[in-house]
């Protein structure tokens, strides 16, 4: 049982490293795409088309960016499940749990804000439907929709707002949360290692006692 818990704890740390790697990969490729991307209604589609067809290895950068953004959500969810199975739900792991949950939310937010950034038909109509759902929220729904769209229909201002949230707010937050999350897990591993007593194992105690008894018998024989 203890061995399985140990393996799960180490696996959760390895998955946290994978999450951080995917996050850095998505951030780095996103920076490369930002050199050519135009956050406008018509320019978004055209600029990404140029990246895919004209820029050397632009299709590869875009593909890696999309895959890393999608995979990081699944890996982060898997990592949280492994953390739970590895008994990492104690009070000392509160930082890792909070940062892990917030990271998943930020990763989902990154995927949501990216739906309109390519200005495709699928992204446009999907955003329109989901904005209608947001608008149905009592009291604050209409305000949230106006903030995201810029106060009107879906257009260039909407793309600019989504791009700002995606590239500057959620991306920086996801990178910071991934770093803190992994750091918290590494500190916990260090604390667990320090709490292991550096004493003689219990199963070897009878042998030690037997050795002491033989030594005492030999001393008694020598005295006699």
PDB file of N, CA and C in Angstrom, residues 141-208:
ATOM      1  N   UNK A 141     -25.297  39.012 -16.438  1.00  0.00           N
ATOM      2  CA  UNK A 141     -25.105  38.377 -17.733  1.00  0.00           C
ATOM      3  C   UNK A 141     -24.896  39.371 -18.865  1.00  0.00           C
ATOM      4  N   UNK A 142     -25.741  40.385 -18.936  1.00  0.00           N
ATOM      5  CA  UNK A 142     -25.627  41.378 -19.998  1.00  0.00           C
ATOM      6  C   UNK A 142     -24.329  42.169 -19.884  1.00  0.00           C
ATOM      7  N   UNK A 143     -23.909  42.447 -18.661  1.00  0.00           N
ATOM      8  CA  UNK A 143     -22.658  43.190 -18.456  1.00  0.00           C
ATOM      9  C   UNK A 143     -21.456  42.380 -18.921  1.00  0.00           C
ATOM     10  N   UNK A 144     -21.444  41.090 -18.598  1.00  0.00           N
ATOM     11  CA  UNK A 144     -20.341  40.231 -19.036  1.00  0.00           C
ATOM     12  C   UNK A 144     -20.284  40.163 -20.553  1.00  0.00           C
ATOM     13  N   UNK A 145     -21.442  40.057 -21.187  1.00  0.00           N
ATOM     14  CA  UNK A 145     -21.468  39.992 -22.647  1.00  0.00           C
ATOM     15  C   UNK A 145     -20.940  41.286 -23.268  1.00  0.00           C
ATOM     16  N   UNK A 146     -21.320  42.412 -22.701  1.00  0.00           N
ATOM     17  CA  UNK A 146     -20.846  43.693 -23.232  1.00  0.00           C
ATOM     18  C   UNK A 146     -19.337  43.845 -23.068  1.00  0.00           C
ATOM     19  N   UNK A 147     -18.809  43.352 -21.951  1.00  0.00           N
ATOM     20  CA  UNK A 147     -17.364  43.440 -21.734  1.00  0.00           C
ATOM     21  C   UNK A 147     -16.612  42.602 -22.762  1.00  0.00           C
ATOM     22  N   UNK A 148     -17.115  41.404 -23.023  1.00  0.00           N
ATOM     23  CA  UNK A 148     -16.434  40.506 -23.955  1.00  0.00           C
ATOM     24  C   UNK A 148     -16.558  40.976 -25.406  1.00  0.00           C
ATOM     25  N   UNK A 149     -17.718  41.457 -25.769  1.00  0.00           N
ATOM     26  CA  UNK A 149     -17.935  41.850 -27.164  1.00  0.00           C
ATOM     27  C   UNK A 149     -17.572  43.300 -27.444  1.00  0.00           C
ATOM     28  N   UNK A 150     -17.427  44.109 -26.407  1.00  0.00           N
ATOM     29  CA  UNK A 150     -17.159  45.531 -26.619  1.00  0.00           C
ATOM     30  C   UNK A 150     -18.418  46.367 -26.679  1.00  0.00           C
ATOM     31  N   UNK A 151     -19.533  45.798 -26.262  1.00  0.00           N
ATOM     32  CA  UNK A 151     -20.767  46.556 -26.210  1.00  0.00           C
ATOM     33  C   UNK A 151     -21.649  46.436 -27.431  1.00  0.00           C
ATOM     34  N   UNK A 152     -21.278  45.656 -28.406  1.00  0.00           N
ATOM     35  CA  UNK A 152     -22.087  45.498 -29.607  1.00  0.00           C
ATOM     36  C   UNK A 152     -22.088  44.065 -30.069  1.00  0.00           C
ATOM     37  N   UNK A 153     -22.176  43.874 -31.398  1.00  0.00           N
ATOM     38  CA  UNK A 153     -22.132  42.532 -31.948  1.00  0.00           C
ATOM     39  C   UNK A 153     -20.708  42.005 -31.976  1.00  0.00           C
ATOM     40  N   UNK A 154     -20.563  40.779 -32.443  1.00  0.00           N
ATOM     41  CA  UNK A 154     -19.251  40.141 -32.532  1.00  0.00           C
ATOM     42  C   UNK A 154     -18.499  40.731 -33.720  1.00  0.00           C
ATOM     43  N   UNK A 155     -17.372  41.381 -33.437  1.00  0.00           N
ATOM     44  CA  UNK A 155     -16.608  42.021 -34.493  1.00  0.00           C
ATOM     45  C   UNK A 155     -15.154  42.174 -34.108  1.00  0.00           C
ATOM     46  N   UNK A 156     -14.510  43.172 -34.661  1.00  0.00           N
ATOM     47  CA  UNK A 156     -13.083  43.381 -34.409  1.00  0.00           C
ATOM     48  C   UNK A 156     -12.799  43.665 -32.943  1.00  0.00           C
ATOM     49  N   UNK A 157     -13.693  44.422 -32.288  1.00  0.00           N
ATOM     50  CA  UNK A 157     -13.481  44.725 -30.871  1.00  0.00           C
ATOM     51  C   UNK A 157     -13.583  43.461 -30.023  1.00  0.00           C
ATOM     52  N   UNK A 158     -14.467  42.547 -30.420  1.00  0.00           N
ATOM     53  CA  UNK A 158     -14.576  41.268 -29.708  1.00  0.00           C
ATOM     54  C   UNK A 158     -13.290  40.459 -29.835  1.00  0.00           C
ATOM     55  N   UNK A 159     -12.758  40.408 -31.045  1.00  0.00           N
ATOM     56  CA  UNK A 159     -11.503  39.685 -31.268  1.00  0.00           C
ATOM     57  C   UNK A 159     -10.378  40.306 -30.449  1.00  0.00           C
ATOM     58  N   UNK A 160     -10.323  41.645 -30.408  1.00  0.00           N
ATOM     59  CA  UNK A 160      -9.279  42.319 -29.632  1.00  0.00           C
ATOM     60  C   UNK A 160      -9.410  42.028 -28.147  1.00  0.00           C
ATOM     61  N   UNK A 161     -10.640  42.018 -27.628  1.00  0.00           N
ATOM     62  CA  UNK A 161     -10.850  41.719 -26.207  1.00  0.00           C
ATOM     63  C   UNK A 161     -10.458  40.274 -25.892  1.00  0.00           C
ATOM     64  N   UNK A 162     -10.884  39.344 -26.730  1.00  0.00           N
ATOM     65  CA  UNK A 162     -10.547  37.944 -26.514  1.00  0.00           C
ATOM     66  C   UNK A 162      -9.041  37.715 -26.619  1.00  0.00           C
ATOM     67  N   UNK A 163      -8.413  38.402 -27.557  1.00  0.00           N
ATOM     68  CA  UNK A 163      -6.965  38.263 -27.727  1.00  0.00           C
ATOM     69  C   UNK A 163      -6.220  38.787 -26.499  1.00  0.00           C
ATOM     70  N   UNK A 164      -6.699  39.891 -25.938  1.00  0.00           N
ATOM     71  CA  UNK A 164      -6.066  40.443 -24.733  1.00  0.00           C
ATOM     72  C   UNK A 164      -6.205  39.482 -23.561  1.00  0.00           C
ATOM     73  N   UNK A 165      -7.412  38.945 -23.365  1.00  0.00           N
ATOM     74  CA  UNK A 165      -7.614  37.983 -22.280  1.00  0.00           C
ATOM     75  C   UNK A 165      -6.777  36.730 -22.491  1.00  0.00           C
ATOM     76  N   UNK A 166      -6.727  36.264 -23.726  1.00  0.00           N
ATOM     77  CA  UNK A 166      -6.023  35.020 -24.039  1.00  0.00           C
ATOM     78  C   UNK A 166      -4.512  35.174 -23.891  1.00  0.00           C
ATOM     79  N   UNK A 167      -3.947  36.246 -24.426  1.00  0.00           N
ATOM     80  CA  UNK A 167      -2.497  36.377 -24.538  1.00  0.00           C
ATOM     81  C   UNK A 167      -1.840  37.006 -23.322  1.00  0.00           C
ATOM     82  N   UNK A 168      -2.544  37.876 -22.615  1.00  0.00           N
ATOM     83  CA  UNK A 168      -1.908  38.632 -21.539  1.00  0.00           C
ATOM     84  C   UNK A 168      -2.417  38.262 -20.141  1.00  0.00           C
ATOM     85  N   UNK A 169      -3.695  38.003 -20.022  1.00  0.00           N
ATOM     86  CA  UNK A 169      -4.262  37.738 -18.689  1.00  0.00           C
ATOM     87  C   UNK A 169      -4.185  36.249 -18.357  1.00  0.00           C
ATOM     88  N   UNK A 170      -4.856  35.434 -19.149  1.00  0.00           N
ATOM     89  CA  UNK A 170      -4.935  34.002 -18.837  1.00  0.00           C
ATOM     90  C   UNK A 170      -3.609  33.290 -19.071  1.00  0.00           C
ATOM     91  N   UNK A 171      -2.879  33.667 -20.105  1.00  0.00           N
ATOM     92  CA  UNK A 171      -1.606  32.997 -20.390  1.00  0.00           C
ATOM     93  C   UNK A 171      -0.592  33.230 -19.278  1.00  0.00           C
ATOM     94  N   UNK A 172      -0.439  34.486 -18.863  1.00  0.00           N
ATOM     95  CA  UNK A 172       0.499  34.778 -17.778  1.00  0.00           C
ATOM     96  C   UNK A 172       0.057  34.108 -16.482  1.00  0.00           C
ATOM     97  N   UNK A 173      -1.253  34.105 -16.237  1.00  0.00           N
ATOM     98  CA  UNK A 173      -1.755  33.435 -15.034  1.00  0.00           C
ATOM     99  C   UNK A 173      -1.503  31.939 -15.067  1.00  0.00           C
ATOM    100  N   UNK A 174      -1.679  31.304 -16.239  1.00  0.00           N
ATOM    101  CA  UNK A 174      -1.463  29.864 -16.352  1.00  0.00           C
ATOM    102  C   UNK A 174       0.005  29.506 -16.136  1.00  0.00           C
ATOM    103  N   UNK A 175       0.905  30.286 -16.698  1.00  0.00           N
ATOM    104  CA  UNK A 175       2.340  30.027 -16.507  1.00  0.00           C
ATOM    105  C   UNK A 175       2.718  30.152 -15.036  1.00  0.00           C
ATOM    106  N   UNK A 176       2.246  31.216 -14.384  1.00  0.00           N
ATOM    107  CA  UNK A 176       2.567  31.413 -12.967  1.00  0.00           C
ATOM    108  C   UNK A 176       1.988  30.294 -12.103  1.00  0.00           C
ATOM    109  N   UNK A 177       0.761  29.893 -12.373  1.00  0.00           N
ATOM    110  CA  UNK A 177       0.131  28.823 -11.588  1.00  0.00           C
ATOM    111  C   UNK A 177       0.838  27.488 -11.794  1.00  0.00           C
ATOM    112  N   UNK A 178       1.260  27.202 -13.025  1.00  0.00           N
ATOM    113  CA  UNK A 178       1.969  25.948 -13.290  1.00  0.00           C
ATOM    114  C   UNK A 178       3.297  25.897 -12.544  1.00  0.00           C
ATOM    115  N   UNK A 179       3.998  27.029 -12.495  1.00  0.00           N
ATOM    116  CA  UNK A 179       5.278  27.073 -11.779  1.00  0.00           C
ATOM    117  C   UNK A 179       5.069  26.888 -10.285  1.00  0.00           C
ATOM    118  N   UNK A 180       4.103  27.608  -9.721  1.00  0.00           N
ATOM    119  CA  UNK A 180       3.834  27.499  -8.274  1.00  0.00           C
ATOM    120  C   UNK A 180       3.344  26.099  -7.925  1.00  0.00           C
ATOM    121  N   UNK A 181       2.529  25.522  -8.797  1.00  0.00           N
ATOM    122  CA  UNK A 181       2.007  24.176  -8.541  1.00  0.00           C
ATOM    123  C   UNK A 181       3.133  23.147  -8.475  1.00  0.00           C
ATOM    124  N   UNK A 182       4.020  23.175  -9.453  1.00  0.00           N
ATOM    125  CA  UNK A 182       5.142  22.239  -9.446  1.00  0.00           C
ATOM    126  C   UNK A 182       6.072  22.514  -8.267  1.00  0.00           C
ATOM    127  N   UNK A 183       6.321  23.777  -7.971  1.00  0.00           N
ATOM    128  CA  UNK A 183       7.164  24.102  -6.816  1.00  0.00           C
ATOM    129  C   UNK A 183       6.583  23.593  -5.516  1.00  0.00           C
ATOM    130  N   UNK A 184       5.260  23.696  -5.370  1.00  0.00           N
ATOM    131  CA  UNK A 184       4.617  23.174  -4.164  1.00  0.00           C
ATOM    132  C   UNK A 184       4.766  21.672  -4.035  1.00  0.00           C
ATOM    133  N   UNK A 185       4.646  20.955  -5.142  1.00  0.00           N
ATOM    134  CA  UNK A 185       4.811  19.499  -5.106  1.00  0.00           C
ATOM    135  C   UNK A 185       6.244  19.104  -4.766  1.00  0.00           C
ATOM    136  N   UNK A 186       7.214  19.828  -5.317  1.00  0.00           N
ATOM    137  CA  UNK A 186       8.618  19.516  -5.021  1.00  0.00           C
ATOM    138  C   UNK A 186       8.940  19.786  -3.552  1.00  0.00           C
ATOM    139  N   UNK A 187       8.402  20.849  -2.996  1.00  0.00           N
ATOM    140  CA  UNK A 187       8.608  21.123  -1.571  1.00  0.00           C
ATOM    141  C   UNK A 187       7.980  20.041  -0.702  1.00  0.00           C
ATOM    142  N   UNK A 188       6.836  19.532  -1.126  1.00  0.00           N
ATOM    143  CA  UNK A 188       6.193  18.462  -0.369  1.00  0.00           C
ATOM    144  C   UNK A 188       7.008  17.180  -0.428  1.00  0.00           C
ATOM    145  N   UNK A 189       7.575  16.892  -1.607  1.00  0.00           N
ATOM    146  CA  UNK A 189       8.452  15.729  -1.714  1.00  0.00           C
ATOM    147  C   UNK A 189       9.641  15.867  -0.760  1.00  0.00           C
ATOM    148  N   UNK A 190      10.169  17.071  -0.663  1.00  0.00           N
ATOM    149  CA  UNK A 190      11.313  17.296   0.228  1.00  0.00           C
ATOM    150  C   UNK A 190      10.903  17.132   1.684  1.00  0.00           C
ATOM    151  N   UNK A 191       9.725  17.635   2.039  1.00  0.00           N
ATOM    152  CA  UNK A 191       9.244  17.498   3.414  1.00  0.00           C
ATOM    153  C   UNK A 191       9.004  16.033   3.764  1.00  0.00           C
ATOM    154  N   UNK A 192       8.441  15.280   2.824  1.00  0.00           N
ATOM    155  CA  UNK A 192       8.195  13.852   3.074  1.00  0.00           C
ATOM    156  C   UNK A 192       9.507  13.113   3.275  1.00  0.00           C
ATOM    157  N   UNK A 193      10.516  13.451   2.473  1.00  0.00           N
ATOM    158  CA  UNK A 193      11.820  12.797   2.605  1.00  0.00           C
ATOM    159  C   UNK A 193      12.467  13.115   3.944  1.00  0.00           C
ATOM    160  N   UNK A 194      12.263  14.333   4.445  1.00  0.00           N
ATOM    161  CA  UNK A 194      12.863  14.715   5.725  1.00  0.00           C
ATOM    162  C   UNK A 194      12.162  14.083   6.909  1.00  0.00           C
ATOM    163  N   UNK A 195      10.885  13.724   6.751  1.00  0.00           N
ATOM    164  CA  UNK A 195      10.142  13.121   7.860  1.00  0.00           C
ATOM    165  C   UNK A 195      10.409  11.632   8.005  1.00  0.00           C
ATOM    166  N   UNK A 196      11.052  11.009   6.997  1.00  0.00           N
ATOM    167  CA  UNK A 196      11.370   9.578   7.101  1.00  0.00           C
ATOM    168  C   UNK A 196      12.485   9.395   8.124  1.00  0.00           C
ATOM    169  N   UNK A 197      12.269   8.652   9.219  1.00  0.00           N
ATOM    170  CA  UNK A 197      13.296   8.515  10.248  1.00  0.00           C
ATOM    171  C   UNK A 197      14.505   7.731   9.759  1.00  0.00           C
ATOM    172  N   UNK A 198      15.668   8.278  10.025  1.00  0.00           N
ATOM    173  CA  UNK A 198      16.930   7.624   9.635  1.00  0.00           C
ATOM    174  C   UNK A 198      17.393   6.693  10.757  1.00  0.00           C
ATOM    175  N   UNK A 199      16.583   5.690  11.077  1.00  0.00           N
ATOM    176  CA  UNK A 199      16.885   4.738  12.144  1.00  0.00           C
ATOM    177  C   UNK A 199      17.017   3.343  11.557  1.00  0.00           C
ATOM    178  N   UNK A 200      17.375   2.413  12.371  1.00  0.00           N
ATOM    179  CA  UNK A 200      17.495   1.035  11.936  1.00  0.00           C
ATOM    180  C   UNK A 200      16.110   0.458  11.712  1.00  0.00           C
ATOM    181  N   UNK A 201      15.859  -0.231  10.617  1.00  0.00           N
ATOM    182  CA  UNK A 201      14.546  -0.819  10.364  1.00  0.00           C
ATOM    183  C   UNK A 201      14.128  -1.754  11.483  1.00  0.00           C
ATOM    184  N   UNK A 202      12.809  -1.832  11.684  1.00  0.00           N
ATOM    185  CA  UNK A 202      12.292  -2.616  12.801  1.00  0.00           C
ATOM    186  C   UNK A 202      12.614  -4.091  12.655  1.00  0.00           C
ATOM    187  N   UNK A 203      12.626  -4.605  11.393  1.00  0.00           N
ATOM    188  CA  UNK A 203      12.847  -6.038  11.221  1.00  0.00           C
ATOM    189  C   UNK A 203      14.262  -6.448  11.592  1.00  0.00           C
ATOM    190  N   UNK A 204      15.195  -5.468  11.681  1.00  0.00           N
ATOM    191  CA  UNK A 204      16.574  -5.817  12.021  1.00  0.00           C
ATOM    192  C   UNK A 204      16.855  -5.723  13.510  1.00  0.00           C
ATOM    193  N   UNK A 205      15.869  -5.272  14.282  1.00  0.00           N
ATOM    194  CA  UNK A 205      16.088  -5.118  15.720  1.00  0.00           C
ATOM    195  C   UNK A 205      16.349  -6.446  16.417  1.00  0.00           C
ATOM    196  N   UNK A 206      15.617  -7.555  16.143  1.00  0.00           N
ATOM    197  CA  UNK A 206      15.919  -8.833  16.824  1.00  0.00           C
ATOM    198  C   UNK A 206      17.346  -9.294  16.578  1.00  0.00           C
ATOM    199  N   UNK A 207      17.867  -9.090  15.368  1.00  0.00           N
ATOM    200  CA  UNK A 207      19.232  -9.491  15.092  1.00  0.00           C
ATOM    201  C   UNK A 207      20.220  -8.696  15.925  1.00  0.00           C
ATOM    202  N   UNK A 208      19.935  -7.401  16.092  1.00  0.00           N
ATOM    203  CA  UNK A 208      20.815  -6.564  16.911  1.00  0.00           C
ATOM    204  C   UNK A 208      20.793  -7.025  18.352  1.00  0.00           C
TER     205      UNK A 208
END
